[in-house]
């Protein structure tokens, strides 16, 4: 760091005030040739930690913008510095993402919902308050864009040059043009930035090596692993002396669970289906919720015996495993209920998640139900109006 950042904290947590928690005073050039970067933080009963963190990140970006002027501070024109919303929110979200072990759930949700912002919308997003859902999508999309830029060849060095160009621009330059100017890898085509960003957000949405499924996801994957689906057997044309032998009965097929192994082991592909279930169980053990892992191992052992034809006692073993699975499910439900009770009755401070839920609920109530414009909906609306008329 070239220029120091001064943090001024006033007030106490018991103060009852309104207004902002963190404010950045105007940046001044001191007689010593050092830019004065300050952050004024006021403690009060509604202290906003998110606001303080983001304003501090804004100051850190300002410091990086001003570094090129360290040797000649007078060359700075003195215009107000600005950090684009996508850059500030992206940096904040990317730091949280990496500090929390790079969780993939938020990014996977964005990709699966297909509510993906275009790069032009991300770069052009004004600095304004968004509803919680839009805010989360914008923050995550900005983080993926920033990560894609930093992973370019010489990305960190190019990023420093980009920040320096922001300090030199007194107006509102096109961010896409500035990015292509400082990141050579984006100059290949008009859609190069969009391509790199799409690949990055898809990569961040993949389950990471240190992540595991939730209890609900583990249950769903286990149901799929224990499912057996076999088509009806097809009659094969007899050859040679086999034409003289009586035809055997064909298996009608099976759709169910491994628990009913007596009904499908006679199928030509019955044992192969058991082995496929075992492969799914082994893959699931690596990703399963920790409480389920020993249970999955025992399911695999029972299926191994069934595959070898050792079916004696297998039905009872599977029943015991199902009972243990139910106990784990009930335990997790009780834990979730207790956590909800604790948060509602004993947690200190305001619940940000509930506040976001309330804001979305109020917003949806104001908007009302979406009006459909298709012909069938219009026809039904007309019928409803006709029959409901006095």
mmCIF file of C-alpha atoms in Angstrom:
data_model
loop_
_atom_site.group_PDB
_atom_site.id
_atom_site.type_symbol
_atom_site.label_atom_id
_atom_site.label_comp_id
_atom_site.label_asym_id
_atom_site.label_seq_id
_atom_site.Cartn_x
_atom_site.Cartn_y
_atom_site.Cartn_z
ATOM 1 C CA UNK A 1 0.000 0.000 0.000
ATOM 2 C CA UNK A 2 1.251 3.467 -0.918
ATOM 3 C CA UNK A 3 -1.233 5.771 0.808
ATOM 4 C CA UNK A 4 -2.454 5.160 4.394
ATOM 5 C CA UNK A 5 -6.148 4.888 5.222
ATOM 6 C CA UNK A 6 -7.330 6.566 8.423
ATOM 7 C CA UNK A 7 -10.300 5.029 10.215
ATOM 8 C CA UNK A 8 -12.219 7.333 12.592
ATOM 9 C CA UNK A 9 -14.745 5.688 14.916
ATOM 10 C CA UNK A 10 -17.141 7.743 17.035
ATOM 11 C CA UNK A 11 -20.233 7.089 19.145
ATOM 12 C CA UNK A 12 -21.273 3.982 21.062
ATOM 13 C CA UNK A 13 -23.547 1.015 20.332
ATOM 14 C CA UNK A 14 -26.203 2.519 22.607
ATOM 15 C CA UNK A 15 -26.586 5.709 20.550
ATOM 16 C CA UNK A 16 -29.951 6.071 18.839
ATOM 17 C CA UNK A 17 -29.348 7.854 15.551
ATOM 18 C CA UNK A 18 -30.461 7.772 11.944
ATOM 19 C CA UNK A 19 -28.399 8.079 8.831
ATOM 20 C CA UNK A 20 -25.424 6.269 7.426
ATOM 21 C CA UNK A 21 -22.949 4.232 9.436
ATOM 22 C CA UNK A 22 -19.871 4.858 7.270
ATOM 23 C CA UNK A 23 -18.961 7.984 5.268
ATOM 24 C CA UNK A 24 -15.900 8.748 3.131
ATOM 25 C CA UNK A 25 -14.893 12.428 3.468
ATOM 26 C CA UNK A 26 -13.549 14.226 0.365
ATOM 27 C CA UNK A 27 -10.062 13.067 -0.610
ATOM 28 C CA UNK A 28 -7.457 15.808 -0.201
ATOM 29 C CA UNK A 29 -3.814 16.133 -1.181
ATOM 30 C CA UNK A 30 -1.769 17.021 1.905
ATOM 31 C CA UNK A 31 1.269 19.351 1.717
ATOM 32 C CA UNK A 32 3.435 16.271 2.265
ATOM 33 C CA UNK A 33 2.346 14.931 -1.140
ATOM 34 C CA UNK A 34 0.169 12.173 0.336
ATOM 35 C CA UNK A 35 -3.515 11.729 -0.442
ATOM 36 C CA UNK A 36 -5.658 11.750 2.681
ATOM 37 C CA UNK A 37 -7.948 8.720 2.657
ATOM 38 C CA UNK A 38 -10.390 8.561 5.560
ATOM 39 C CA UNK A 39 -13.393 6.544 6.634
ATOM 40 C CA UNK A 40 -15.680 7.963 9.317
ATOM 41 C CA UNK A 41 -17.626 5.253 11.150
ATOM 42 C CA UNK A 42 -20.313 5.978 13.704
ATOM 43 C CA UNK A 43 -21.412 3.343 16.204
ATOM 44 C CA UNK A 44 -25.127 3.301 16.987
ATOM 45 C CA UNK A 45 -28.066 0.998 17.642
ATOM 46 C CA UNK A 46 -28.546 0.199 13.933
ATOM 47 C CA UNK A 47 -24.875 -0.262 13.084
ATOM 48 C CA UNK A 48 -24.567 -1.627 9.539
ATOM 49 C CA UNK A 49 -21.505 -3.846 9.239
ATOM 50 C CA UNK A 50 -22.120 -4.491 5.530
ATOM 51 C CA UNK A 51 -22.034 -0.761 4.812
ATOM 52 C CA UNK A 52 -18.767 -0.347 6.722
ATOM 53 C CA UNK A 53 -17.140 -3.258 4.896
ATOM 54 C CA UNK A 54 -18.167 -1.991 1.477
ATOM 55 C CA UNK A 55 -17.079 1.582 2.146
ATOM 56 C CA UNK A 56 -13.717 0.301 3.347
ATOM 57 C CA UNK A 57 -13.398 -1.719 0.128
ATOM 58 C CA UNK A 58 -14.277 1.418 -1.805
ATOM 59 C CA UNK A 59 -11.410 3.236 -0.077
ATOM 60 C CA UNK A 60 -9.027 0.393 -0.887
ATOM 61 C CA UNK A 61 -10.010 0.683 -4.543
ATOM 62 C CA UNK A 62 -9.455 4.448 -4.385
ATOM 63 C CA UNK A 63 -5.993 3.839 -2.967
ATOM 64 C CA UNK A 64 -5.143 1.542 -5.866
ATOM 65 C CA UNK A 65 -6.503 4.109 -8.338
ATOM 66 C CA UNK A 66 -4.240 6.798 -6.887
ATOM 67 C CA UNK A 67 -1.038 4.736 -6.819
ATOM 68 C CA UNK A 68 0.096 5.865 -10.297
ATOM 69 C CA UNK A 69 0.220 9.426 -8.896
ATOM 70 C CA UNK A 70 2.502 8.563 -5.971
ATOM 71 C CA UNK A 71 5.589 9.987 -7.704
ATOM 72 C CA UNK A 72 3.756 13.048 -9.063
ATOM 73 C CA UNK A 73 0.615 13.794 -6.989
ATOM 74 C CA UNK A 74 0.072 17.155 -8.698
ATOM 75 C CA UNK A 75 -0.713 15.343 -11.954
ATOM 76 C CA UNK A 76 -4.021 14.173 -10.471
ATOM 77 C CA UNK A 77 -6.820 16.360 -11.836
ATOM 78 C CA UNK A 78 -8.688 16.367 -8.543
ATOM 79 C CA UNK A 79 -12.010 15.054 -9.852
ATOM 80 C CA UNK A 80 -14.092 12.818 -7.594
ATOM 81 C CA UNK A 81 -13.082 9.173 -7.748
ATOM 82 C CA UNK A 82 -15.755 6.615 -8.508
ATOM 83 C CA UNK A 83 -15.781 2.845 -8.120
ATOM 84 C CA UNK A 84 -18.298 1.226 -10.500
ATOM 85 C CA UNK A 85 -21.062 -0.667 -8.649
ATOM 86 C CA UNK A 86 -20.150 -3.963 -10.359
ATOM 87 C CA UNK A 87 -16.533 -3.599 -9.257
ATOM 88 C CA UNK A 88 -17.339 -2.803 -5.635
ATOM 89 C CA UNK A 89 -20.033 -5.445 -5.234
ATOM 90 C CA UNK A 90 -18.035 -8.006 -7.186
ATOM 91 C CA UNK A 91 -14.974 -7.515 -4.996
ATOM 92 C CA UNK A 92 -17.061 -7.783 -1.828
ATOM 93 C CA UNK A 93 -18.839 -10.946 -2.971
ATOM 94 C CA UNK A 94 -15.681 -12.578 -4.356
ATOM 95 C CA UNK A 95 -13.834 -12.071 -1.062
ATOM 96 C CA UNK A 96 -16.725 -13.593 0.902
ATOM 97 C CA UNK A 97 -16.961 -16.448 -1.594
ATOM 98 C CA UNK A 98 -13.298 -17.380 -1.240
ATOM 99 C CA UNK A 99 -13.217 -16.855 2.544
ATOM 100 C CA UNK A 100 -16.162 -19.237 3.025
ATOM 101 C CA UNK A 101 -14.574 -22.064 1.026
ATOM 102 C CA UNK A 102 -15.929 -21.163 -2.432
ATOM 103 C CA UNK A 103 -19.508 -22.438 -1.907
ATOM 104 C CA UNK A 104 -21.312 -23.187 -5.151
ATOM 105 C CA UNK A 105 -24.979 -23.032 -4.119
ATOM 106 C CA UNK A 106 -25.628 -19.387 -5.057
ATOM 107 C CA UNK A 107 -23.957 -19.666 -8.461
ATOM 108 C CA UNK A 108 -25.555 -23.042 -9.176
ATOM 109 C CA UNK A 109 -28.943 -21.503 -8.391
ATOM 110 C CA UNK A 110 -28.324 -18.662 -10.834
ATOM 111 C CA UNK A 111 -27.252 -21.041 -13.599
ATOM 112 C CA UNK A 112 -30.174 -23.424 -13.013
ATOM 113 C CA UNK A 113 -32.716 -20.592 -12.905
ATOM 114 C CA UNK A 114 -31.326 -19.203 -16.174
ATOM 115 C CA UNK A 115 -31.890 -15.716 -14.775
ATOM 116 C CA UNK A 116 -28.379 -14.734 -15.819
ATOM 117 C CA UNK A 117 -27.489 -11.093 -16.311
ATOM 118 C CA UNK A 118 -25.635 -10.146 -19.453
ATOM 119 C CA UNK A 119 -22.217 -8.528 -19.112
ATOM 120 C CA UNK A 120 -23.597 -5.269 -20.498
ATOM 121 C CA UNK A 121 -26.260 -5.177 -17.775
ATOM 122 C CA UNK A 122 -23.680 -5.914 -15.085
ATOM 123 C CA UNK A 123 -21.332 -3.166 -16.254
ATOM 124 C CA UNK A 124 -24.186 -0.698 -16.724
ATOM 125 C CA UNK A 125 -25.968 -1.316 -13.412
ATOM 126 C CA UNK A 126 -26.424 2.076 -11.658
ATOM 127 C CA UNK A 127 -25.623 2.588 -7.991
ATOM 128 C CA UNK A 128 -29.090 2.089 -6.564
ATOM 129 C CA UNK A 129 -30.874 -0.113 -4.051
ATOM 130 C CA UNK A 130 -32.132 -3.437 -5.412
ATOM 131 C CA UNK A 131 -34.534 -5.946 -3.938
ATOM 132 C CA UNK A 132 -32.770 -8.785 -2.063
ATOM 133 C CA UNK A 133 -33.062 -11.340 -4.877
ATOM 134 C CA UNK A 134 -31.865 -8.965 -7.605
ATOM 135 C CA UNK A 135 -29.117 -7.752 -5.279
ATOM 136 C CA UNK A 136 -27.844 -11.294 -4.690
ATOM 137 C CA UNK A 137 -27.889 -12.091 -8.421
ATOM 138 C CA UNK A 138 -26.069 -8.852 -9.261
ATOM 139 C CA UNK A 139 -23.431 -9.391 -6.561
ATOM 140 C CA UNK A 140 -22.761 -12.997 -7.596
ATOM 141 C CA UNK A 141 -22.660 -12.103 -11.300
ATOM 142 C CA UNK A 142 -20.239 -9.253 -10.598
ATOM 143 C CA UNK A 143 -18.026 -11.568 -8.538
ATOM 144 C CA UNK A 144 -17.889 -14.085 -11.387
ATOM 145 C CA UNK A 145 -17.009 -11.304 -13.833
ATOM 146 C CA UNK A 146 -14.224 -10.036 -11.585
ATOM 147 C CA UNK A 147 -12.892 -13.580 -11.098
ATOM 148 C CA UNK A 148 -12.885 -14.103 -14.873
ATOM 149 C CA UNK A 149 -10.832 -10.917 -15.315
ATOM 150 C CA UNK A 150 -8.314 -11.824 -12.616
ATOM 151 C CA UNK A 151 -7.810 -15.293 -14.119
ATOM 152 C CA UNK A 152 -6.814 -13.849 -17.487
ATOM 153 C CA UNK A 153 -3.145 -13.966 -18.438
ATOM 154 C CA UNK A 154 -1.369 -11.354 -16.247
ATOM 155 C CA UNK A 155 -4.814 -10.653 -14.779
ATOM 156 C CA UNK A 156 -3.738 -8.886 -11.542
ATOM 157 C CA UNK A 157 -1.345 -6.574 -13.424
ATOM 158 C CA UNK A 158 -3.997 -5.792 -16.040
ATOM 159 C CA UNK A 159 -6.482 -5.118 -13.249
ATOM 160 C CA UNK A 160 -4.143 -2.556 -11.670
ATOM 161 C CA UNK A 161 -3.847 -0.808 -15.023
ATOM 162 C CA UNK A 162 -7.636 -0.791 -15.338
ATOM 163 C CA UNK A 163 -7.992 0.852 -11.913
ATOM 164 C CA UNK A 164 -5.434 3.477 -12.889
ATOM 165 C CA UNK A 165 -7.453 4.322 -15.996
ATOM 166 C CA UNK A 166 -10.558 4.802 -13.835
ATOM 167 C CA UNK A 167 -8.698 7.484 -11.863
ATOM 168 C CA UNK A 168 -7.735 9.273 -15.076
ATOM 169 C CA UNK A 169 -11.301 9.337 -16.426
ATOM 170 C CA UNK A 170 -13.235 12.350 -15.211
ATOM 171 C CA UNK A 171 -16.440 11.385 -17.048
ATOM 172 C CA UNK A 172 -18.243 8.076 -17.387
ATOM 173 C CA UNK A 173 -16.150 6.038 -19.843
ATOM 174 C CA UNK A 174 -17.473 2.855 -21.407
ATOM 175 C CA UNK A 175 -16.304 0.093 -19.015
ATOM 176 C CA UNK A 176 -16.248 -2.496 -21.788
ATOM 177 C CA UNK A 177 -13.836 -0.373 -23.814
ATOM 178 C CA UNK A 178 -11.557 0.138 -20.804
ATOM 179 C CA UNK A 179 -11.541 -3.583 -20.037
ATOM 180 C CA UNK A 180 -10.594 -4.514 -23.599
ATOM 181 C CA UNK A 181 -7.891 -1.853 -23.490
ATOM 182 C CA UNK A 182 -6.191 -3.359 -20.431
ATOM 183 C CA UNK A 183 -6.997 -7.075 -20.859
ATOM 184 C CA UNK A 184 -5.500 -8.325 -24.156
ATOM 185 C CA UNK A 185 -7.392 -11.612 -23.948
ATOM 186 C CA UNK A 186 -10.692 -9.757 -24.408
ATOM 187 C CA UNK A 187 -9.756 -8.200 -27.739
ATOM 188 C CA UNK A 188 -10.218 -11.331 -29.823
ATOM 189 C CA UNK A 189 -13.923 -10.806 -30.487
ATOM 190 C CA UNK A 190 -16.826 -8.664 -29.366
ATOM 191 C CA UNK A 191 -18.210 -11.510 -27.251
ATOM 192 C CA UNK A 192 -14.925 -12.583 -25.648
ATOM 193 C CA UNK A 193 -15.788 -11.024 -22.282
ATOM 194 C CA UNK A 194 -19.235 -12.635 -22.322
ATOM 195 C CA UNK A 195 -17.670 -16.025 -23.082
ATOM 196 C CA UNK A 196 -15.080 -15.857 -20.291
ATOM 197 C CA UNK A 197 -17.705 -14.655 -17.815
ATOM 198 C CA UNK A 198 -20.143 -17.455 -18.752
ATOM 199 C CA UNK A 199 -17.431 -20.075 -18.272
ATOM 200 C CA UNK A 200 -16.464 -18.596 -14.906
ATOM 201 C CA UNK A 201 -19.970 -18.488 -13.427
ATOM 202 C CA UNK A 202 -20.589 -22.064 -14.637
ATOM 203 C CA UNK A 203 -17.331 -23.155 -12.979
ATOM 204 C CA UNK A 204 -18.223 -21.409 -9.717
ATOM 205 C CA UNK A 205 -21.585 -23.198 -9.777
ATOM 206 C CA UNK A 206 -19.943 -26.635 -9.754
ATOM 207 C CA UNK A 207 -19.787 -28.465 -6.423
ATOM 208 C CA UNK A 208 -16.328 -27.871 -4.972
ATOM 209 C CA UNK A 209 -14.046 -30.591 -3.614
ATOM 210 C CA UNK A 210 -14.604 -29.498 0.001
ATOM 211 C CA UNK A 211 -18.402 -29.282 -0.298
ATOM 212 C CA UNK A 212 -20.941 -31.985 0.475
ATOM 213 C CA UNK A 213 -24.638 -32.414 -0.144
ATOM 214 C CA UNK A 214 -27.238 -31.153 2.291
ATOM 215 C CA UNK A 215 -29.302 -33.806 4.129
ATOM 216 C CA UNK A 216 -32.167 -33.256 1.688
ATOM 217 C CA UNK A 217 -29.896 -33.573 -1.352
ATOM 218 C CA UNK A 218 -28.326 -36.711 0.127
ATOM 219 C CA UNK A 219 -31.772 -38.259 0.603
ATOM 220 C CA UNK A 220 -32.708 -37.487 -3.000
ATOM 221 C CA UNK A 221 -29.473 -38.950 -4.353
ATOM 222 C CA UNK A 222 -29.877 -42.037 -2.169
ATOM 223 C CA UNK A 223 -33.385 -42.609 -3.536
ATOM 224 C CA UNK A 224 -31.955 -42.534 -7.052
ATOM 225 C CA UNK A 225 -29.129 -44.910 -6.118
ATOM 226 C CA UNK A 226 -31.560 -47.455 -4.652
ATOM 227 C CA UNK A 227 -33.939 -47.270 -7.617
ATOM 228 C CA UNK A 228 -33.993 -50.181 -10.077
ATOM 229 C CA UNK A 229 -35.484 -49.779 -13.556
ATOM 230 C CA UNK A 230 -35.333 -52.768 -15.888
ATOM 231 C CA UNK A 231 -37.123 -53.049 -19.252
ATOM 232 C CA UNK A 232 -39.102 -56.169 -20.199
ATOM 233 C CA UNK A 233 -36.940 -58.947 -21.579
ATOM 234 C CA UNK A 234 -37.031 -59.428 -25.342
ATOM 235 C CA UNK A 235 -37.289 -62.873 -26.877
ATOM 236 C CA UNK A 236 -34.091 -63.908 -28.639
ATOM 237 C CA UNK A 237 -34.281 -65.953 -31.840
ATOM 238 C CA UNK A 238 -33.421 -69.595 -31.132
ATOM 239 C CA UNK A 239 -30.641 -71.227 -33.105
ATOM 240 C CA UNK A 240 -29.717 -74.851 -33.731
ATOM 241 C CA UNK A 241 -31.010 -77.406 -31.245
ATOM 242 C CA UNK A 242 -32.460 -74.644 -29.067
ATOM 243 C CA UNK A 243 -35.364 -74.439 -31.483
ATOM 244 C CA UNK A 244 -36.486 -77.849 -30.206
ATOM 245 C CA UNK A 245 -36.442 -76.806 -26.551
ATOM 246 C CA UNK A 246 -39.531 -75.299 -24.883
ATOM 247 C CA UNK A 247 -39.471 -71.535 -24.643
ATOM 248 C CA UNK A 248 -38.821 -70.096 -21.197
ATOM 249 C CA UNK A 249 -40.855 -67.294 -19.681
ATOM 250 C CA UNK A 250 -39.619 -63.745 -20.197
ATOM 251 C CA UNK A 251 -39.241 -61.334 -17.309
ATOM 252 C CA UNK A 252 -41.839 -58.537 -17.562
ATOM 253 C CA UNK A 253 -39.415 -55.873 -16.358
ATOM 254 C CA UNK A 254 -39.202 -54.063 -13.044
ATOM 255 C CA UNK A 255 -39.515 -50.525 -11.718
ATOM 256 C CA UNK A 256 -38.963 -50.155 -8.001
ATOM 257 C CA UNK A 257 -36.301 -50.323 -5.310
ATOM 258 C CA UNK A 258 -33.489 -52.753 -4.535
ATOM 259 C CA UNK A 259 -35.482 -53.842 -1.482
ATOM 260 C CA UNK A 260 -37.637 -55.985 -3.794
ATOM 261 C CA UNK A 261 -34.649 -57.895 -5.133
ATOM 262 C CA UNK A 262 -36.617 -61.164 -5.285
ATOM 263 C CA UNK A 263 -38.732 -59.621 -8.052
ATOM 264 C CA UNK A 264 -35.911 -58.638 -10.400
ATOM 265 C CA UNK A 265 -32.922 -60.915 -9.723
ATOM 266 C CA UNK A 266 -34.366 -63.333 -12.273
ATOM 267 C CA UNK A 267 -34.015 -60.651 -14.936
ATOM 268 C CA UNK A 268 -31.070 -61.062 -17.293
ATOM 269 C CA UNK A 269 -29.784 -57.638 -16.220
ATOM 270 C CA UNK A 270 -30.709 -57.970 -12.541
ATOM 271 C CA UNK A 271 -27.190 -58.378 -11.135
ATOM 272 C CA UNK A 272 -25.885 -55.667 -13.444
ATOM 273 C CA UNK A 273 -28.526 -53.296 -12.030
ATOM 274 C CA UNK A 274 -27.344 -54.119 -8.498
ATOM 275 C CA UNK A 275 -23.764 -53.275 -9.463
ATOM 276 C CA UNK A 276 -24.915 -49.978 -10.985
ATOM 277 C CA UNK A 277 -26.608 -49.105 -7.682
ATOM 278 C CA UNK A 278 -23.383 -49.909 -5.835
ATOM 279 C CA UNK A 279 -21.421 -47.589 -8.124
ATOM 280 C CA UNK A 280 -23.914 -44.794 -7.421
ATOM 281 C CA UNK A 281 -23.608 -45.411 -3.678
ATOM 282 C CA UNK A 282 -19.809 -45.291 -3.799
ATOM 283 C CA UNK A 283 -19.917 -41.997 -5.702
ATOM 284 C CA UNK A 284 -22.489 -40.610 -3.273
ATOM 285 C CA UNK A 285 -20.360 -41.477 -0.223
ATOM 286 C CA UNK A 286 -17.769 -38.938 -1.372
ATOM 287 C CA UNK A 287 -20.351 -36.111 -1.480
ATOM 288 C CA UNK A 288 -22.948 -37.190 1.067
ATOM 289 C CA UNK A 289 -23.831 -35.351 4.254
ATOM 290 C CA UNK A 290 -21.435 -36.690 6.945
ATOM 291 C CA UNK A 291 -24.169 -38.310 9.054
ATOM 292 C CA UNK A 292 -25.221 -40.450 6.090
ATOM 293 C CA UNK A 293 -21.811 -41.785 5.060
ATOM 294 C CA UNK A 294 -21.618 -44.835 7.339
ATOM 295 C CA UNK A 295 -25.225 -45.627 6.424
ATOM 296 C CA UNK A 296 -24.378 -45.557 2.720
ATOM 297 C CA UNK A 297 -21.403 -47.857 3.292
ATOM 298 C CA UNK A 298 -23.660 -50.439 4.936
ATOM 299 C CA UNK A 299 -26.187 -50.178 2.096
ATOM 300 C CA UNK A 300 -23.316 -50.963 -0.276
ATOM 301 C CA UNK A 301 -22.269 -54.015 1.773
ATOM 302 C CA UNK A 302 -25.796 -55.441 1.716
ATOM 303 C CA UNK A 303 -26.084 -54.909 -2.042
ATOM 304 C CA UNK A 304 -22.724 -56.629 -2.487
ATOM 305 C CA UNK A 305 -24.076 -59.748 -0.768
ATOM 306 C CA UNK A 306 -27.227 -59.665 -2.906
ATOM 307 C CA UNK A 307 -25.118 -59.423 -6.071
ATOM 308 C CA UNK A 308 -23.270 -62.600 -4.991
ATOM 309 C CA UNK A 309 -26.559 -64.415 -4.469
ATOM 310 C CA UNK A 310 -26.367 -64.269 -0.660
ATOM 311 C CA UNK A 311 -29.896 -62.994 -0.146
ATOM 312 C CA UNK A 312 -30.561 -64.614 3.231
ATOM 313 C CA UNK A 313 -31.282 -61.883 5.776
ATOM 314 C CA UNK A 314 -30.800 -59.131 3.176
ATOM 315 C CA UNK A 315 -34.403 -57.935 3.414
ATOM 316 C CA UNK A 316 -34.111 -57.551 7.204
ATOM 317 C CA UNK A 317 -30.797 -55.704 6.844
ATOM 318 C CA UNK A 318 -32.297 -53.263 4.335
ATOM 319 C CA UNK A 319 -35.256 -52.684 6.657
ATOM 320 C CA UNK A 320 -32.914 -51.827 9.558
ATOM 321 C CA UNK A 321 -30.978 -49.429 7.341
ATOM 322 C CA UNK A 322 -34.224 -47.727 6.294
ATOM 323 C CA UNK A 323 -35.163 -47.302 9.954
ATOM 324 C CA UNK A 324 -31.784 -45.741 10.729
ATOM 325 C CA UNK A 325 -32.198 -43.482 7.716
ATOM 326 C CA UNK A 326 -35.556 -42.323 9.087
ATOM 327 C CA UNK A 327 -33.969 -41.598 12.488
ATOM 328 C CA UNK A 328 -31.285 -39.453 10.835
ATOM 329 C CA UNK A 329 -33.977 -37.551 8.924
ATOM 330 C CA UNK A 330 -35.954 -36.930 12.115
ATOM 331 C CA UNK A 331 -32.818 -35.784 13.952
ATOM 332 C CA UNK A 332 -32.005 -33.260 11.231
ATOM 333 C CA UNK A 333 -35.581 -31.960 11.297
ATOM 334 C CA UNK A 334 -35.352 -31.470 15.075
ATOM 335 C CA UNK A 335 -32.027 -29.647 14.676
ATOM 336 C CA UNK A 336 -33.564 -27.345 12.053
ATOM 337 C CA UNK A 337 -36.590 -26.686 14.285
ATOM 338 C CA UNK A 338 -34.365 -25.866 17.253
ATOM 339 C CA UNK A 339 -32.185 -23.527 15.212
ATOM 340 C CA UNK A 340 -35.275 -21.702 13.960
ATOM 341 C CA UNK A 341 -36.599 -21.450 17.527
ATOM 342 C CA UNK A 342 -33.262 -20.176 18.845
ATOM 343 C CA UNK A 343 -32.958 -17.591 16.095
ATOM 344 C CA UNK A 344 -36.507 -16.383 16.691
ATOM 345 C CA UNK A 345 -36.314 -16.165 20.490
ATOM 346 C CA UNK A 346 -32.700 -15.790 21.648
ATOM 347 C CA UNK A 347 -30.507 -14.499 18.820
ATOM 348 C CA UNK A 348 -29.172 -11.008 19.415
ATOM 349 C CA UNK A 349 -29.771 -8.224 16.932
ATOM 350 C CA UNK A 350 -31.951 -8.005 13.869
ATOM 351 C CA UNK A 351 -32.287 -10.939 11.508
ATOM 352 C CA UNK A 352 -31.083 -9.846 8.064
ATOM 353 C CA UNK A 353 -32.515 -12.947 6.366
ATOM 354 C CA UNK A 354 -35.981 -12.284 7.788
ATOM 355 C CA UNK A 355 -35.791 -8.610 6.834
ATOM 356 C CA UNK A 356 -34.980 -9.601 3.257
ATOM 357 C CA UNK A 357 -37.863 -12.068 3.229
ATOM 358 C CA UNK A 358 -40.240 -9.391 4.520
ATOM 359 C CA UNK A 359 -39.076 -6.906 1.875
ATOM 360 C CA UNK A 360 -39.633 -9.410 -0.936
ATOM 361 C CA UNK A 361 -43.063 -10.347 0.462
ATOM 362 C CA UNK A 362 -44.137 -6.697 0.646
ATOM 363 C CA UNK A 363 -42.849 -6.033 -2.854
ATOM 364 C CA UNK A 364 -44.702 -9.012 -4.332
ATOM 365 C CA UNK A 365 -47.913 -7.973 -2.578
ATOM 366 C CA UNK A 366 -47.648 -4.491 -4.081
ATOM 367 C CA UNK A 367 -46.969 -5.842 -7.562
ATOM 368 C CA UNK A 368 -49.821 -8.331 -7.459
ATOM 369 C CA UNK A 369 -50.033 -11.462 -9.541
ATOM 370 C CA UNK A 370 -48.501 -11.246 -13.025
ATOM 371 C CA UNK A 371 -51.038 -10.733 -15.816
ATOM 372 C CA UNK A 372 -50.859 -13.314 -18.586
ATOM 373 C CA UNK A 373 -51.377 -12.091 -22.146
ATOM 374 C CA UNK A 374 -52.047 -15.359 -23.991
ATOM 375 C CA UNK A 375 -55.397 -15.945 -25.711
ATOM 376 C CA UNK A 376 -56.613 -18.642 -23.318
ATOM 377 C CA UNK A 377 -55.972 -16.439 -20.273
ATOM 378 C CA UNK A 378 -57.790 -13.507 -21.904
ATOM 379 C CA UNK A 379 -60.730 -15.766 -22.734
ATOM 380 C CA UNK A 380 -60.918 -17.108 -19.172
ATOM 381 C CA UNK A 381 -60.683 -13.571 -17.757
ATOM 382 C CA UNK A 382 -63.572 -12.513 -19.991
ATOM 383 C CA UNK A 383 -65.674 -15.491 -18.843
ATOM 384 C CA UNK A 384 -64.895 -14.743 -15.201
ATOM 385 C CA UNK A 385 -65.935 -11.121 -15.629
ATOM 386 C CA UNK A 386 -69.151 -12.150 -17.395
ATOM 387 C CA UNK A 387 -70.260 -14.742 -14.839
ATOM 388 C CA UNK A 388 -69.235 -12.664 -11.818
ATOM 389 C CA UNK A 389 -71.209 -9.622 -12.998
ATOM 390 C CA UNK A 390 -74.348 -8.903 -10.903
#
